Amino acid sequence: MPPCSGKLRSDSSCRRSRHAGLREARVAEGGRIRIEVDGAIATMTVARPEKLNAFDIDMLKALASACDMVEADRNIRAVILTGEGKAFSAGGDIKAWGGMDAPAFGHDWVRFGHRVFERLATLRMPVIAALNGHALGGGLELAAAADIRLAEAQIKIGLPETSLGMVPGWSGTQRLVSRFGAQIVRRMVLGGEMFTAEAALSEGLVDAVVETGTVLAAARDYAVRVAKRGPAALEISKLMIASANGEDNGAAVEALGSILVAKTGDLKEGVAAFSEKREAQFKGEW
């Protein structure tokens, strides 16, 4: 592979970087989600600054692809999610969904976006949202899919969908209620309230506020702390916390059970017996 030129490739392949410690730089399918991997930390950047990082269908597909990329790399222990330019994300691009008929809007836009954000929320490693700018509508729903949210002092967050005659569709009335409480979501959805970073901190919508221009460094420091912890313990802790919070209990329980059973002697014996076409001799070994 040729030496890096300092620019990311336009396909999904990887390039070495000349920057010290930067292992890989990738662009997810569609080109609007960049991934940089530095040691055990991956940074995913929503990169459509000319549209305030508003999502269209291709960007949703790119986010899903990016999640698959980081999930598949067992060396990654923490993910930072941020936006390029002056916004974290303005949510869904009205031009992308405004002309859809009802079936396409419900299935291709809302349901697909919901699945993609769920994919992000259920990554095995902790995700830290670095809010470099406003997070509105789907942008706030995107931030809510992260485990930790750090915000720069100048940002605002809210759910303005009802001002357009629309409702939040990417978990704004579901995950946000579960994680932040129904009343604060009512205030944003029904009353159209926007929150400054400091107000969001006091309401528990973000976990820390930092000076303008410093959120990526703060997120990096937090990710380094996370990456030093046991990755198996982190993954299982995420599942247990999600289950306790009522987030997809069935999937969490099955995942935990499967992880436990995968380490048993009985499973090894069962697989061996199947391969050898004999009856399994289970011993109840853990």
PDB file of C-alpha atoms in Angstrom:
ATOM      1  CA  MET A   1       0.000   0.000   0.000  1.00  0.00           C
ATOM      2  CA  PRO A   2       1.415   3.453  -0.846  1.00  0.00           C
ATOM      3  CA  PRO A   3       2.464   5.861   1.908  1.00  0.00           C
ATOM      4  CA  CYS A   4      -0.238   8.039   3.441  1.00  0.00           C
ATOM      5  CA  SER A   5      -0.679  11.503   1.970  1.00  0.00           C
ATOM      6  CA  GLY A   6      -2.463  12.874   5.044  1.00  0.00           C
ATOM      7  CA  LYS A   7      -5.890  12.401   3.414  1.00  0.00           C
ATOM      8  CA  LEU A   8      -8.329   9.590   4.044  1.00  0.00           C
ATOM      9  CA  ARG A   9      -9.141   7.155   1.284  1.00  0.00           C
ATOM     10  CA  SER A  10     -12.572   7.421  -0.328  1.00  0.00           C
ATOM     11  CA  ASP A  11     -13.276   3.687   0.038  1.00  0.00           C
ATOM     12  CA  SER A  12     -13.644   1.440   3.092  1.00  0.00           C
ATOM     13  CA  SER A  13     -10.029   0.230   3.173  1.00  0.00           C
ATOM     14  CA  CYS A  14      -7.454   1.280   5.755  1.00  0.00           C
ATOM     15  CA  ARG A  15      -4.312   3.342   5.595  1.00  0.00           C
ATOM     16  CA  ARG A  16      -1.430   3.771   7.986  1.00  0.00           C
ATOM     17  CA  SER A  17      -0.974   7.310   9.260  1.00  0.00           C
ATOM     18  CA  ARG A  18       2.249   9.184   9.743  1.00  0.00           C
ATOM     19  CA  HIS A  19       0.875  10.634  12.960  1.00  0.00           C
ATOM     20  CA  ALA A  20       2.416   9.009  16.005  1.00  0.00           C
ATOM     21  CA  GLY A  21       0.205   6.330  17.508  1.00  0.00           C
ATOM     22  CA  LEU A  22      -2.525   6.557  14.868  1.00  0.00           C
ATOM     23  CA  ARG A  23      -2.989   3.016  13.645  1.00  0.00           C
ATOM     24  CA  GLU A  24      -5.728   3.305  11.035  1.00  0.00           C
ATOM     25  CA  ALA A  25      -7.913   5.799   9.268  1.00  0.00           C
ATOM     26  CA  ARG A  26     -11.038   4.620   7.465  1.00  0.00           C
ATOM     27  CA  VAL A  27     -14.096   5.996   5.746  1.00  0.00           C
ATOM     28  CA  ALA A  28     -17.306   4.023   6.187  1.00  0.00           C
ATOM     29  CA  GLU A  29     -19.403   3.187   3.124  1.00  0.00           C
ATOM     30  CA  GLY A  30     -20.933   6.389   1.816  1.00  0.00           C
ATOM     31  CA  GLY A  31     -18.008   8.553   2.916  1.00  0.00           C
ATOM     32  CA  ARG A  32     -19.819  10.634   5.552  1.00  0.00           C
ATOM     33  CA  ILE A  33     -18.637   8.772   8.656  1.00  0.00           C
ATOM     34  CA  ARG A  34     -14.884   8.831   9.259  1.00  0.00           C
ATOM     35  CA  ILE A  35     -13.164   6.449  11.639  1.00  0.00           C
ATOM     36  CA  GLU A  36      -9.726   6.988  13.147  1.00  0.00           C
ATOM     37  CA  VAL A  37      -8.251   4.275  15.345  1.00  0.00           C
ATOM     38  CA  ASP A  38      -5.533   5.284  17.784  1.00  0.00           C
ATOM     39  CA  GLY A  39      -4.474   2.342  19.892  1.00  0.00           C
ATOM     40  CA  ALA A  40      -7.543   1.074  21.754  1.00  0.00           C
ATOM     41  CA  ILE A  41      -9.653   4.143  20.939  1.00  0.00           C
ATOM     42  CA  ALA A  42     -11.729   4.714  17.800  1.00  0.00           C
ATOM     43  CA  THR A  43     -13.080   8.145  16.898  1.00  0.00           C
ATOM     44  CA  MET A  44     -16.149   8.228  14.644  1.00  0.00           C
ATOM     45  CA  THR A  45     -16.801  11.606  13.059  1.00  0.00           C
ATOM     46  CA  VAL A  46     -20.071  12.551  11.378  1.00  0.00           C
ATOM     47  CA  ALA A  47     -18.718  14.467   8.391  1.00  0.00           C
ATOM     48  CA  ARG A  48     -21.287  16.545   6.568  1.00  0.00           C
ATOM     49  CA  PRO A  49     -20.470  19.979   7.941  1.00  0.00           C
ATOM     50  CA  GLU A  50     -22.076  21.897   5.069  1.00  0.00           C
ATOM     51  CA  LYS A  51     -25.438  20.506   6.255  1.00  0.00           C
ATOM     52  CA  LEU A  52     -24.650  20.725   9.978  1.00  0.00           C
ATOM     53  CA  ASN A  53     -24.088  16.947   9.915  1.00  0.00           C
ATOM     54  CA  ALA A  54     -27.756  16.282   9.167  1.00  0.00           C
ATOM     55  CA  PHE A  55     -28.425  12.668   8.243  1.00  0.00           C
ATOM     56  CA  ASP A  56     -29.742  11.253   4.991  1.00  0.00           C
ATOM     57  CA  ILE A  57     -30.192   7.573   4.115  1.00  0.00           C
ATOM     58  CA  ASP A  58     -26.620   7.150   2.893  1.00  0.00           C
ATOM     59  CA  MET A  59     -25.300   8.530   6.168  1.00  0.00           C
ATOM     60  CA  LEU A  60     -27.449   6.132   8.161  1.00  0.00           C
ATOM     61  CA  LYS A  61     -25.984   3.297   6.108  1.00  0.00           C
ATOM     62  CA  ALA A  62     -22.494   4.680   6.695  1.00  0.00           C
ATOM     63  CA  LEU A  63     -23.100   4.826  10.459  1.00  0.00           C
ATOM     64  CA  ALA A  64     -24.251   1.207  10.445  1.00  0.00           C
ATOM     65  CA  SER A  65     -21.115   0.263   8.499  1.00  0.00           C
ATOM     66  CA  ALA A  66     -18.943   2.208  10.938  1.00  0.00           C
ATOM     67  CA  CYS A  67     -20.488   0.368  13.883  1.00  0.00           C
ATOM     68  CA  ASP A  68     -19.733  -2.952  12.191  1.00  0.00           C
ATOM     69  CA  MET A  69     -16.121  -1.872  11.624  1.00  0.00           C
ATOM     70  CA  VAL A  70     -15.419  -0.960  15.235  1.00  0.00           C
ATOM     71  CA  GLU A  71     -17.344  -3.935  16.617  1.00  0.00           C
ATOM     72  CA  ALA A  72     -15.219  -6.302  14.533  1.00  0.00           C
ATOM     73  CA  ASP A  73     -11.915  -4.881  15.816  1.00  0.00           C
ATOM     74  CA  ARG A  74     -11.258  -6.616  19.125  1.00  0.00           C
ATOM     75  CA  ASN A  75      -8.449  -4.184  19.889  1.00  0.00           C
ATOM     76  CA  ILE A  76     -10.882  -1.272  20.215  1.00  0.00           C
ATOM     77  CA  ARG A  77     -12.018  -0.712  23.795  1.00  0.00           C
ATOM     78  CA  ALA A  78     -13.672   2.724  23.606  1.00  0.00           C
ATOM     79  CA  VAL A  79     -15.352   4.844  20.917  1.00  0.00           C
ATOM     80  CA  ILE A  80     -15.584   8.628  20.661  1.00  0.00           C
ATOM     81  CA  LEU A  81     -18.462   9.989  18.570  1.00  0.00           C
ATOM     82  CA  THR A  82     -18.321  13.596  17.352  1.00  0.00           C
ATOM     83  CA  GLY A  83     -19.264  15.901  14.491  1.00  0.00           C
ATOM     84  CA  GLU A  84     -17.203  17.848  11.995  1.00  0.00           C
ATOM     85  CA  GLY A  85     -17.474  21.630  11.925  1.00  0.00           C
ATOM     86  CA  LYS A  86     -19.717  23.735  14.147  1.00  0.00           C
ATOM     87  CA  ALA A  87     -22.476  21.174  14.822  1.00  0.00           C
ATOM     88  CA  PHE A  88     -22.605  17.752  16.419  1.00  0.00           C
ATOM     89  CA  SER A  89     -25.663  16.940  14.317  1.00  0.00           C
ATOM     90  CA  ALA A  90     -28.820  18.767  13.293  1.00  0.00           C
ATOM     91  CA  GLY A  91     -30.648  15.425  13.067  1.00  0.00           C
ATOM     92  CA  GLY A  92     -32.448  14.250   9.958  1.00  0.00           C
ATOM     93  CA  ASP A  93     -32.099  16.225   6.735  1.00  0.00           C
ATOM     94  CA  ILE A  94     -35.586  17.518   5.950  1.00  0.00           C
ATOM     95  CA  LYS A  95     -34.840  17.329   2.226  1.00  0.00           C
ATOM     96  CA  ALA A  96     -34.063  13.633   2.661  1.00  0.00           C
ATOM     97  CA  TRP A  97     -37.390  12.700   4.222  1.00  0.00           C
ATOM     98  CA  GLY A  98     -39.787  15.556   3.429  1.00  0.00           C
ATOM     99  CA  GLY A  99     -40.879  14.129   0.087  1.00  0.00           C
ATOM    100  CA  MET A 100     -41.320  10.518   1.177  1.00  0.00           C
ATOM    101  CA  ASP A 101     -44.746   8.908   1.144  1.00  0.00           C
ATOM    102  CA  ALA A 102     -46.022   7.470   4.415  1.00  0.00           C
ATOM    103  CA  PRO A 103     -44.883   3.827   3.895  1.00  0.00           C
ATOM    104  CA  ALA A 104     -41.386   4.869   2.803  1.00  0.00           C
ATOM    105  CA  PHE A 105     -41.117   7.385   5.626  1.00  0.00           C
ATOM    106  CA  GLY A 106     -42.180   4.881   8.268  1.00  0.00           C
ATOM    107  CA  HIS A 107     -40.100   1.969   7.030  1.00  0.00           C
ATOM    108  CA  ASP A 108     -37.120   3.329   5.101  1.00  0.00           C
ATOM    109  CA  TRP A 109     -36.521   6.376   7.278  1.00  0.00           C
ATOM    110  CA  VAL A 110     -37.866   5.928  10.805  1.00  0.00           C
ATOM    111  CA  ARG A 111     -37.528   2.188  11.306  1.00  0.00           C
ATOM    112  CA  PHE A 112     -34.171   1.976   9.571  1.00  0.00           C
ATOM    113  CA  GLY A 113     -32.790   4.945  11.507  1.00  0.00           C
ATOM    114  CA  HIS A 114     -34.054   3.422  14.733  1.00  0.00           C
ATOM    115  CA  ARG A 115     -32.219   0.171  13.972  1.00  0.00           C
ATOM    116  CA  VAL A 116     -28.989   2.003  13.172  1.00  0.00           C
ATOM    117  CA  PHE A 117     -29.079   4.037  16.395  1.00  0.00           C
ATOM    118  CA  GLU A 118     -29.840   0.854  18.326  1.00  0.00           C
ATOM    119  CA  ARG A 119     -26.750  -0.687  16.728  1.00  0.00           C
ATOM    120  CA  LEU A 120     -24.700   2.200  18.050  1.00  0.00           C
ATOM    121  CA  ALA A 121     -26.259   1.990  21.504  1.00  0.00           C
ATOM    122  CA  THR A 122     -25.475  -1.723  21.788  1.00  0.00           C
ATOM    123  CA  LEU A 123     -21.833  -1.664  20.724  1.00  0.00           C
ATOM    124  CA  ARG A 124     -19.861  -3.895  23.088  1.00  0.00           C
ATOM    125  CA  MET A 125     -17.510  -1.082  24.091  1.00  0.00           C
ATOM    126  CA  PRO A 126     -18.417   2.221  25.818  1.00  0.00           C
ATOM    127  CA  VAL A 127     -19.252   5.133  23.501  1.00  0.00           C
ATOM    128  CA  ILE A 128     -18.450   8.721  24.496  1.00  0.00           C
ATOM    129  CA  ALA A 129     -20.309  11.462  22.622  1.00  0.00           C
ATOM    130  CA  ALA A 130     -18.182  14.597  22.225  1.00  0.00           C
ATOM    131  CA  LEU A 131     -20.736  17.333  21.572  1.00  0.00           C
ATOM    132  CA  ASN A 132     -18.719  19.937  19.675  1.00  0.00           C
ATOM    133  CA  GLY A 133     -21.848  21.827  18.613  1.00  0.00           C
ATOM    134  CA  HIS A 134     -25.639  21.789  18.721  1.00  0.00           C
ATOM    135  CA  ALA A 135     -27.394  18.411  18.987  1.00  0.00           C
ATOM    136  CA  LEU A 136     -30.960  18.804  17.761  1.00  0.00           C
ATOM    137  CA  GLY A 137     -33.697  16.284  17.009  1.00  0.00           C
ATOM    138  CA  GLY A 138     -32.031  13.206  15.608  1.00  0.00           C
ATOM    139  CA  GLY A 139     -28.706  14.691  16.684  1.00  0.00           C
ATOM    140  CA  LEU A 140     -29.788  14.501  20.313  1.00  0.00           C
ATOM    141  CA  GLU A 141     -31.133  10.995  19.711  1.00  0.00           C
ATOM    142  CA  LEU A 142     -27.708  10.122  18.301  1.00  0.00           C
ATOM    143  CA  ALA A 143     -25.987  11.523  21.395  1.00  0.00           C
ATOM    144  CA  ALA A 144     -28.396   9.638  23.643  1.00  0.00           C
ATOM    145  CA  ALA A 145     -27.247   6.354  22.091  1.00  0.00           C
ATOM    146  CA  ALA A 146     -23.824   6.968  23.651  1.00  0.00           C
ATOM    147  CA  ASP A 147     -22.960   5.920  27.192  1.00  0.00           C
ATOM    148  CA  ILE A 148     -21.320   9.214  28.196  1.00  0.00           C
ATOM    149  CA  ARG A 149     -21.954  12.723  26.846  1.00  0.00           C
ATOM    150  CA  LEU A 150     -19.445  15.565  27.117  1.00  0.00           C
ATOM    151  CA  ALA A 151     -20.536  18.989  25.849  1.00  0.00           C
ATOM    152  CA  GLU A 152     -18.799  22.225  24.930  1.00  0.00           C
ATOM    153  CA  ALA A 153     -20.098  25.291  26.739  1.00  0.00           C
ATOM    154  CA  GLN A 154     -21.673  26.976  23.686  1.00  0.00           C
ATOM    155  CA  ILE A 155     -23.923  24.136  22.511  1.00  0.00           C
ATOM    156  CA  LYS A 156     -27.681  23.790  22.699  1.00  0.00           C
ATOM    157  CA  ILE A 157     -29.752  20.634  22.616  1.00  0.00           C
ATOM    158  CA  GLY A 158     -33.422  19.951  22.011  1.00  0.00           C
ATOM    159  CA  LEU A 159     -36.106  18.004  20.176  1.00  0.00           C
ATOM    160  CA  PRO A 160     -37.784  20.480  17.798  1.00  0.00           C
ATOM    161  CA  GLU A 161     -39.664  17.948  15.651  1.00  0.00           C
ATOM    162  CA  THR A 162     -43.162  18.986  16.740  1.00  0.00           C
ATOM    163  CA  SER A 163     -42.541  22.492  15.352  1.00  0.00           C
ATOM    164  CA  LEU A 164     -42.539  20.789  11.937  1.00  0.00           C
ATOM    165  CA  GLY A 165     -45.648  18.755  12.688  1.00  0.00           C
ATOM    166  CA  MET A 166     -43.456  15.672  13.233  1.00  0.00           C
ATOM    167  CA  VAL A 167     -42.632  13.481  16.232  1.00  0.00           C
ATOM    168  CA  PRO A 168     -39.226  12.191  17.335  1.00  0.00           C
ATOM    169  CA  GLY A 169     -38.648   8.934  15.501  1.00  0.00           C
ATOM    170  CA  TRP A 170     -35.161   7.686  16.319  1.00  0.00           C
ATOM    171  CA  SER A 171     -35.808   6.838  19.985  1.00  0.00           C
ATOM    172  CA  GLY A 172     -36.493  10.368  21.245  1.00  0.00           C
ATOM    173  CA  THR A 173     -39.621   9.275  23.107  1.00  0.00           C
ATOM    174  CA  GLN A 174     -38.173   5.889  24.045  1.00  0.00           C
ATOM    175  CA  ARG A 175     -34.441   5.783  24.852  1.00  0.00           C
ATOM    176  CA  LEU A 176     -34.409   9.399  25.998  1.00  0.00           C
ATOM    177  CA  VAL A 177     -37.284   8.779  28.403  1.00  0.00           C
ATOM    178  CA  SER A 178     -35.570   5.656  29.702  1.00  0.00           C
ATOM    179  CA  ARG A 179     -32.232   7.381  30.218  1.00  0.00           C
ATOM    180  CA  PHE A 180     -33.221  10.917  31.198  1.00  0.00           C
ATOM    181  CA  GLY A 181     -36.792  10.713  32.455  1.00  0.00           C
ATOM    182  CA  ALA A 182     -40.166  11.484  30.922  1.00  0.00           C
ATOM    183  CA  GLN A 183     -40.567  15.019  32.209  1.00  0.00           C
ATOM    184  CA  ILE A 184     -37.454  16.483  30.635  1.00  0.00           C
ATOM    185  CA  VAL A 185     -38.456  14.869  27.330  1.00  0.00           C
ATOM    186  CA  ARG A 186     -41.953  16.350  27.672  1.00  0.00           C
ATOM    187  CA  ARG A 187     -40.433  19.787  28.074  1.00  0.00           C
ATOM    188  CA  MET A 188     -38.417  19.413  24.874  1.00  0.00           C
ATOM    189  CA  VAL A 189     -41.073  17.679  22.766  1.00  0.00           C
ATOM    190  CA  LEU A 190     -44.262  19.346  23.991  1.00  0.00           C
ATOM    191  CA  GLY A 191     -42.919  22.749  25.000  1.00  0.00           C
ATOM    192  CA  GLY A 192     -40.077  23.048  22.521  1.00  0.00           C
ATOM    193  CA  GLU A 193     -37.560  23.922  25.227  1.00  0.00           C
ATOM    194  CA  MET A 194     -33.916  24.186  24.186  1.00  0.00           C
ATOM    195  CA  PHE A 195     -31.230  23.624  26.782  1.00  0.00           C
ATOM    196  CA  THR A 196     -27.833  25.228  27.044  1.00  0.00           C
ATOM    197  CA  ALA A 197     -24.923  23.010  27.968  1.00  0.00           C
ATOM    198  CA  GLU A 198     -25.033  24.102  31.618  1.00  0.00           C
ATOM    199  CA  ALA A 199     -28.799  23.576  31.835  1.00  0.00           C
ATOM    200  CA  ALA A 200     -28.410  20.171  30.172  1.00  0.00           C
ATOM    201  CA  LEU A 201     -25.773  19.284  32.769  1.00  0.00           C
ATOM    202  CA  SER A 202     -28.080  20.220  35.638  1.00  0.00           C
ATOM    203  CA  GLU A 203     -30.853  18.088  34.106  1.00  0.00           C
ATOM    204  CA  GLY A 204     -28.587  15.079  33.574  1.00  0.00           C
ATOM    205  CA  LEU A 205     -28.731  15.255  29.771  1.00  0.00           C
ATOM    206  CA  VAL A 206     -24.948  15.578  29.568  1.00  0.00           C
ATOM    207  CA  ASP A 207     -22.302  14.380  31.996  1.00  0.00           C
ATOM    208  CA  ALA A 208     -19.788  17.231  31.827  1.00  0.00           C
ATOM    209  CA  VAL A 209     -19.350  20.663  30.231  1.00  0.00           C
ATOM    210  CA  VAL A 210     -15.965  21.798  28.930  1.00  0.00           C
ATOM    211  CA  GLU A 211     -14.637  24.943  27.290  1.00  0.00           C
ATOM    212  CA  THR A 212     -15.310  25.595  23.621  1.00  0.00           C
ATOM    213  CA  GLY A 213     -12.813  23.800  21.415  1.00  0.00           C
ATOM    214  CA  THR A 214     -11.726  21.278  24.053  1.00  0.00           C
ATOM    215  CA  VAL A 215     -14.336  18.532  23.934  1.00  0.00           C
ATOM    216  CA  LEU A 216     -12.320  16.133  21.789  1.00  0.00           C
ATOM    217  CA  ALA A 217      -9.383  16.335  24.167  1.00  0.00           C
ATOM    218  CA  ALA A 218     -11.717  15.788  27.122  1.00  0.00           C
ATOM    219  CA  ALA A 219     -13.352  12.828  25.385  1.00  0.00           C
ATOM    220  CA  ARG A 220      -9.932  11.400  24.594  1.00  0.00           C
ATOM    221  CA  ASP A 221      -8.916  11.623  28.262  1.00  0.00           C
ATOM    222  CA  TYR A 222     -12.138   9.883  29.264  1.00  0.00           C
ATOM    223  CA  ALA A 223     -11.690   7.185  26.627  1.00  0.00           C
ATOM    224  CA  VAL A 224      -8.133   6.502  27.811  1.00  0.00           C
ATOM    225  CA  ARG A 225      -9.496   5.956  31.311  1.00  0.00           C
ATOM    226  CA  VAL A 226     -12.163   3.598  29.982  1.00  0.00           C
ATOM    227  CA  ALA A 227      -9.701   1.665  27.807  1.00  0.00           C
ATOM    228  CA  LYS A 228      -7.566   0.787  30.824  1.00  0.00           C
ATOM    229  CA  ARG A 229     -10.411  -1.216  32.332  1.00  0.00           C
ATOM    230  CA  GLY A 230     -11.162  -4.862  31.636  1.00  0.00           C
ATOM    231  CA  PRO A 231     -12.877  -5.069  28.225  1.00  0.00           C
ATOM    232  CA  ALA A 232     -14.928  -8.151  29.133  1.00  0.00           C
ATOM    233  CA  ALA A 233     -16.078  -6.491  32.356  1.00  0.00           C
ATOM    234  CA  LEU A 234     -17.005  -3.333  30.429  1.00  0.00           C
ATOM    235  CA  GLU A 235     -19.016  -5.255  27.843  1.00  0.00           C
ATOM    236  CA  ILE A 236     -20.925  -7.243  30.446  1.00  0.00           C
ATOM    237  CA  SER A 237     -21.455  -4.164  32.618  1.00  0.00           C
ATOM    238  CA  LYS A 238     -23.025  -2.344  29.649  1.00  0.00           C
ATOM    239  CA  LEU A 239     -25.425  -5.252  29.177  1.00  0.00           C
ATOM    240  CA  MET A 240     -26.354  -5.398  32.852  1.00  0.00           C
ATOM    241  CA  ILE A 241     -26.920  -1.651  33.123  1.00  0.00           C
ATOM    242  CA  ALA A 242     -29.041  -1.667  29.958  1.00  0.00           C
ATOM    243  CA  SER A 243     -31.107  -4.536  31.336  1.00  0.00           C
ATOM    244  CA  ALA A 244     -31.609  -2.790  34.683  1.00  0.00           C
ATOM    245  CA  ASN A 245     -32.708   0.330  32.784  1.00  0.00           C
ATOM    246  CA  GLY A 246     -35.318  -1.610  30.823  1.00  0.00           C
ATOM    247  CA  GLU A 247     -33.452  -1.348  27.516  1.00  0.00           C
ATOM    248  CA  ASP A 248     -34.078  -4.516  25.506  1.00  0.00           C
ATOM    249  CA  ASN A 249     -34.035  -6.849  28.504  1.00  0.00           C
ATOM    250  CA  GLY A 250     -34.477  -9.983  26.418  1.00  0.00           C
ATOM    251  CA  ALA A 251     -31.459  -9.353  24.222  1.00  0.00           C
ATOM    252  CA  ALA A 252     -29.298  -8.437  27.226  1.00  0.00           C
ATOM    253  CA  VAL A 253     -30.269 -11.571  29.146  1.00  0.00           C
ATOM    254  CA  GLU A 254     -29.674 -13.823  26.131  1.00  0.00           C
ATOM    255  CA  ALA A 255     -26.317 -12.195  25.406  1.00  0.00           C
ATOM    256  CA  LEU A 256     -25.175 -12.619  29.010  1.00  0.00           C
ATOM    257  CA  GLY A 257     -26.362 -16.211  29.088  1.00  0.00           C
ATOM    258  CA  SER A 258     -24.650 -17.006  25.802  1.00  0.00           C
ATOM    259  CA  ILE A 259     -21.351 -15.485  26.975  1.00  0.00           C
ATOM    260  CA  LEU A 260     -21.521 -17.569  30.133  1.00  0.00           C
ATOM    261  CA  VAL A 261     -22.369 -20.821  28.370  1.00  0.00           C
ATOM    262  CA  ALA A 262     -19.702 -20.244  25.722  1.00  0.00           C
ATOM    263  CA  LYS A 263     -17.034 -20.701  28.390  1.00  0.00           C
ATOM    264  CA  THR A 264     -18.336 -24.014  29.750  1.00  0.00           C
ATOM    265  CA  GLY A 265     -16.852 -27.450  29.291  1.00  0.00           C
ATOM    266  CA  ASP A 266     -20.311 -28.734  28.392  1.00  0.00           C
ATOM    267  CA  LEU A 267     -20.426 -26.552  25.289  1.00  0.00           C
ATOM    268  CA  LYS A 268     -17.007 -27.791  24.175  1.00  0.00           C
ATOM    269  CA  GLU A 269     -18.186 -31.375  24.678  1.00  0.00           C
ATOM    270  CA  GLY A 270     -21.425 -30.742  22.811  1.00  0.00           C
ATOM    271  CA  VAL A 271     -19.649 -29.266  19.797  1.00  0.00           C
ATOM    272  CA  ALA A 272     -17.072 -32.052  19.792  1.00  0.00           C
ATOM    273  CA  ALA A 273     -19.782 -34.726  19.979  1.00  0.00           C
ATOM    274  CA  PHE A 274     -21.636 -33.152  17.068  1.00  0.00           C
ATOM    275  CA  SER A 275     -18.486 -33.054  14.958  1.00  0.00           C
ATOM    276  CA  GLU A 276     -17.612 -36.657  15.858  1.00  0.00           C
ATOM    277  CA  LYS A 277     -21.188 -37.881  15.338  1.00  0.00           C
ATOM    278  CA  ARG A 278     -21.513 -39.371  18.832  1.00  0.00           C
ATOM    279  CA  GLU A 279     -23.679 -38.820  21.878  1.00  0.00           C
ATOM    280  CA  ALA A 280     -22.473 -36.013  24.108  1.00  0.00           C
ATOM    281  CA  GLN A 281     -21.234 -36.888  27.600  1.00  0.00           C
ATOM    282  CA  PHE A 282     -22.091 -33.778  29.601  1.00  0.00           C
ATOM    283  CA  LYS A 283     -20.444 -33.398  33.034  1.00  0.00           C
ATOM    284  CA  GLY A 284     -21.885 -30.083  34.144  1.00  0.00           C
ATOM    285  CA  GLU A 285     -18.468 -28.440  33.849  1.00  0.00           C
ATOM    286  CA  TRP A 286     -18.309 -24.660  34.056  1.00  0.00           C
TER     287      TRP A 286
END
